[in-house]
Short mmCIF file of C-alpha atoms in Angstrom, two decimals:
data_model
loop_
_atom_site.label_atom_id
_atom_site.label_comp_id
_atom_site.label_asym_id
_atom_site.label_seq_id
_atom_site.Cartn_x
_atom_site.Cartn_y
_atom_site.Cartn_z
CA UNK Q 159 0.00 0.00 0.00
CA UNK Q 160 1.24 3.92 -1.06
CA UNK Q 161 -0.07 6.98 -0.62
CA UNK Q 162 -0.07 8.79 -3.68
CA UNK Q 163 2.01 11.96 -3.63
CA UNK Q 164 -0.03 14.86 -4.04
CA UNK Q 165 0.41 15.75 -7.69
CA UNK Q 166 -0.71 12.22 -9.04
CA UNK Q 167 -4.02 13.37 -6.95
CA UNK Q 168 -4.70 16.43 -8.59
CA UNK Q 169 -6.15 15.04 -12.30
CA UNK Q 170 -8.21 12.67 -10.37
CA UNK Q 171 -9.36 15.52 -8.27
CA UNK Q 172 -10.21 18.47 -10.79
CA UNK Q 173 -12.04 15.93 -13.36
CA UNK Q 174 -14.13 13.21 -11.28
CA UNK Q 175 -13.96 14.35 -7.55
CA UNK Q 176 -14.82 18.61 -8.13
CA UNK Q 177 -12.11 19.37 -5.84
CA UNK Q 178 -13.66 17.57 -3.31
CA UNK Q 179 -10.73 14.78 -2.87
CA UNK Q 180 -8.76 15.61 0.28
CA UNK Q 181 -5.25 14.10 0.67
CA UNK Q 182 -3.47 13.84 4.24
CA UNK Q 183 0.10 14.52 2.66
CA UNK Q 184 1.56 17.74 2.00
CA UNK Q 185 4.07 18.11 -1.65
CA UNK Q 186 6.66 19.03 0.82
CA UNK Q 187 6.69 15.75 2.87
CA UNK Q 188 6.24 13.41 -0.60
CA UNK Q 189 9.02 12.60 -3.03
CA UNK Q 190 7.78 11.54 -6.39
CA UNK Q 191 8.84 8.29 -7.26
CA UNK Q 192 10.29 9.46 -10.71
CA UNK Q 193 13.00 10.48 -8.41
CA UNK Q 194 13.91 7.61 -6.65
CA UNK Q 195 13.36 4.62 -9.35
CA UNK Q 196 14.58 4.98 -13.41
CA UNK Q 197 11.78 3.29 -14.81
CA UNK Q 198 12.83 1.23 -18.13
CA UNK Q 199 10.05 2.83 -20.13
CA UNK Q 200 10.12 6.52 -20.31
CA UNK Q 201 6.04 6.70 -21.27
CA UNK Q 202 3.80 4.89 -18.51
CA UNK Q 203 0.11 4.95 -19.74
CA UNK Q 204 -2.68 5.48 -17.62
CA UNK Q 205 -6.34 5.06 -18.37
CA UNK Q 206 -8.73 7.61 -16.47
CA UNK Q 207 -12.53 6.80 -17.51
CA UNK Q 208 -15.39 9.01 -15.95
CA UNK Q 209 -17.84 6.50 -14.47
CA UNK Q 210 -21.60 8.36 -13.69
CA UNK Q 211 -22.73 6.32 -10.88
CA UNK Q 212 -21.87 7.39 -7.53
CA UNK Q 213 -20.06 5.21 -5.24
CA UNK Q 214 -21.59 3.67 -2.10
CA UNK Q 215 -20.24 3.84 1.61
CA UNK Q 216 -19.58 0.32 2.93
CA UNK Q 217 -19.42 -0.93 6.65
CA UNK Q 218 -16.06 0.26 7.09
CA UNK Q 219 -16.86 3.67 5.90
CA UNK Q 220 -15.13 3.13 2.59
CA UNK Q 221 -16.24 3.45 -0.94
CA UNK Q 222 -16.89 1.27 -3.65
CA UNK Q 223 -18.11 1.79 -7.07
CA UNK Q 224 -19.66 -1.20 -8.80
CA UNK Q 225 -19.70 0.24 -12.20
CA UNK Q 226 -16.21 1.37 -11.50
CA UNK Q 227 -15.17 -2.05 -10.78
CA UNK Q 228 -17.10 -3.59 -13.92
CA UNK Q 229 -15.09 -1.10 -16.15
CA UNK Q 230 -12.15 -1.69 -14.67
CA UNK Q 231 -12.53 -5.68 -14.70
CA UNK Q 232 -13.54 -5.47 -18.56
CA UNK Q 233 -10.37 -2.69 -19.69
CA UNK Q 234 -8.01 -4.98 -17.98
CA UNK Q 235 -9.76 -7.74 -20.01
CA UNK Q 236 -9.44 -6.09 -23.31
CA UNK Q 237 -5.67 -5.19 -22.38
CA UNK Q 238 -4.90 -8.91 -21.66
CA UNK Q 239 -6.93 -10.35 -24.82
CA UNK Q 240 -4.91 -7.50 -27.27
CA UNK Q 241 -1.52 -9.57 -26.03
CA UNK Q 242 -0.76 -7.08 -23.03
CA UNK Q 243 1.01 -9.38 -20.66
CA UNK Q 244 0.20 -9.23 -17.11
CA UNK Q 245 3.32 -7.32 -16.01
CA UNK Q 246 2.22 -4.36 -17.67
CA UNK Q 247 -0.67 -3.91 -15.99
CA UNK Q 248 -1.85 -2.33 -12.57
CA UNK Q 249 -4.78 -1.56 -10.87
CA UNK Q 250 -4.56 1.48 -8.46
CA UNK Q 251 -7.89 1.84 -6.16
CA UNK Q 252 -8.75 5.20 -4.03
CA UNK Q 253 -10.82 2.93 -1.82
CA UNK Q 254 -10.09 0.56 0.66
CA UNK Q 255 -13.82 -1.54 0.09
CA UNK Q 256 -13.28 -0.97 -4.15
CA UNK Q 257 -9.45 -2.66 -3.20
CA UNK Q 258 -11.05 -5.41 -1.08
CA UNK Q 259 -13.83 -6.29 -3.88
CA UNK Q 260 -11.10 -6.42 -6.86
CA UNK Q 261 -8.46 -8.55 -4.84
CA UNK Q 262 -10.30 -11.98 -6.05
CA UNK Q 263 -10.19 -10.82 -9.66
CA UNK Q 264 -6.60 -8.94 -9.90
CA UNK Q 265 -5.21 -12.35 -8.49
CA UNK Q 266 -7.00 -14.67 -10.58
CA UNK Q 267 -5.87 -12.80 -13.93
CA UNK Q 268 -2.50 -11.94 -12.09
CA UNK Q 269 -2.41 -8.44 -12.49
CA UNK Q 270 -0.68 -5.97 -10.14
CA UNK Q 271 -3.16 -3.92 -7.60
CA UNK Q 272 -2.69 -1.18 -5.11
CA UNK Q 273 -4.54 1.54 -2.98
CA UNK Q 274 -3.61 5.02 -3.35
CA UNK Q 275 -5.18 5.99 -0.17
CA UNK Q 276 -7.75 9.00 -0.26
CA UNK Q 277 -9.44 10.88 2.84
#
C-alpha cells in the first residue's frame, strides 16, 4: 500500500472528484517516485474513464463503485486479450472496500493492484 504523492491526486481531483478529494500529505513531505526509481520505459500509460454512478459507503466507511469495478474488470480484459502481458498492468484503487472487492479478480488474472489511499 502507497499513498499517492499529491500531484498524481490532482487530475483525479479536478475531473471526477470537483475538488472535493482531500489528501493527508503535503508536496513538501512526498518525493515523487520518478526520483527515486529509473523506470525502463520513459512513457507509462494510464487510463482515467469518468464513471456516472456514484459510489456507495460500505461498513467500514469506505467506498466502492460497482460500475467502477465492472469497467475496470472489462479494460483490464481487453488489455490482456490484445496480447498485453500481465506485467504491464496495474490496478490502483482510491478505496479501501473498491481494493477489497477487486483482490479476487486482480489475483485470478495476475495483475498488479494497489490503494492510493484517499481521505
Amino acid at each position: 500500500m502507497f499513498r499517492a504523492h499529491p500531484t498524481l491526486n490532482e487530475q483525479p481531483k479536478k475531473c471526477f472528484y470537483i475538488e472535493s478529494l482531500i489528501g493527508g500529505n503535503k508536496e513538501r513531505d512526498r518525493c515523487l517516485l520518478l526520483d527515486i526509481i529509473r523506470f525502463p520505459r520513459h512513457r507509462t500509460l494510464f487510463a482515467f474513464v469518468d464513471v456516472e454512478e456514484s459510489s456507495v459507503n460500505s461498513a467500514s466507511h469506505s467506498h466502492s463503485n460497482v460500475a467502477e469495478i465492472r469497467v475496470c474488470r472489462t479494460l483490464v480484459g481487453f488489455l490482456l486479450n490484445a496480447g498485453i502481458g500481465t506485467e504491464s498492468i496495474f490496478i490502483i484503487t482510491f478505496y479501501k472496500e473498491q481494493h477489497r472487492q477487486l483482490e479476487e479478480y486482480a489475483r485470478s488474472v495476475g495483475v498488479g493492484l494497489s490503494i492510493a489511499e484517499a481521505t
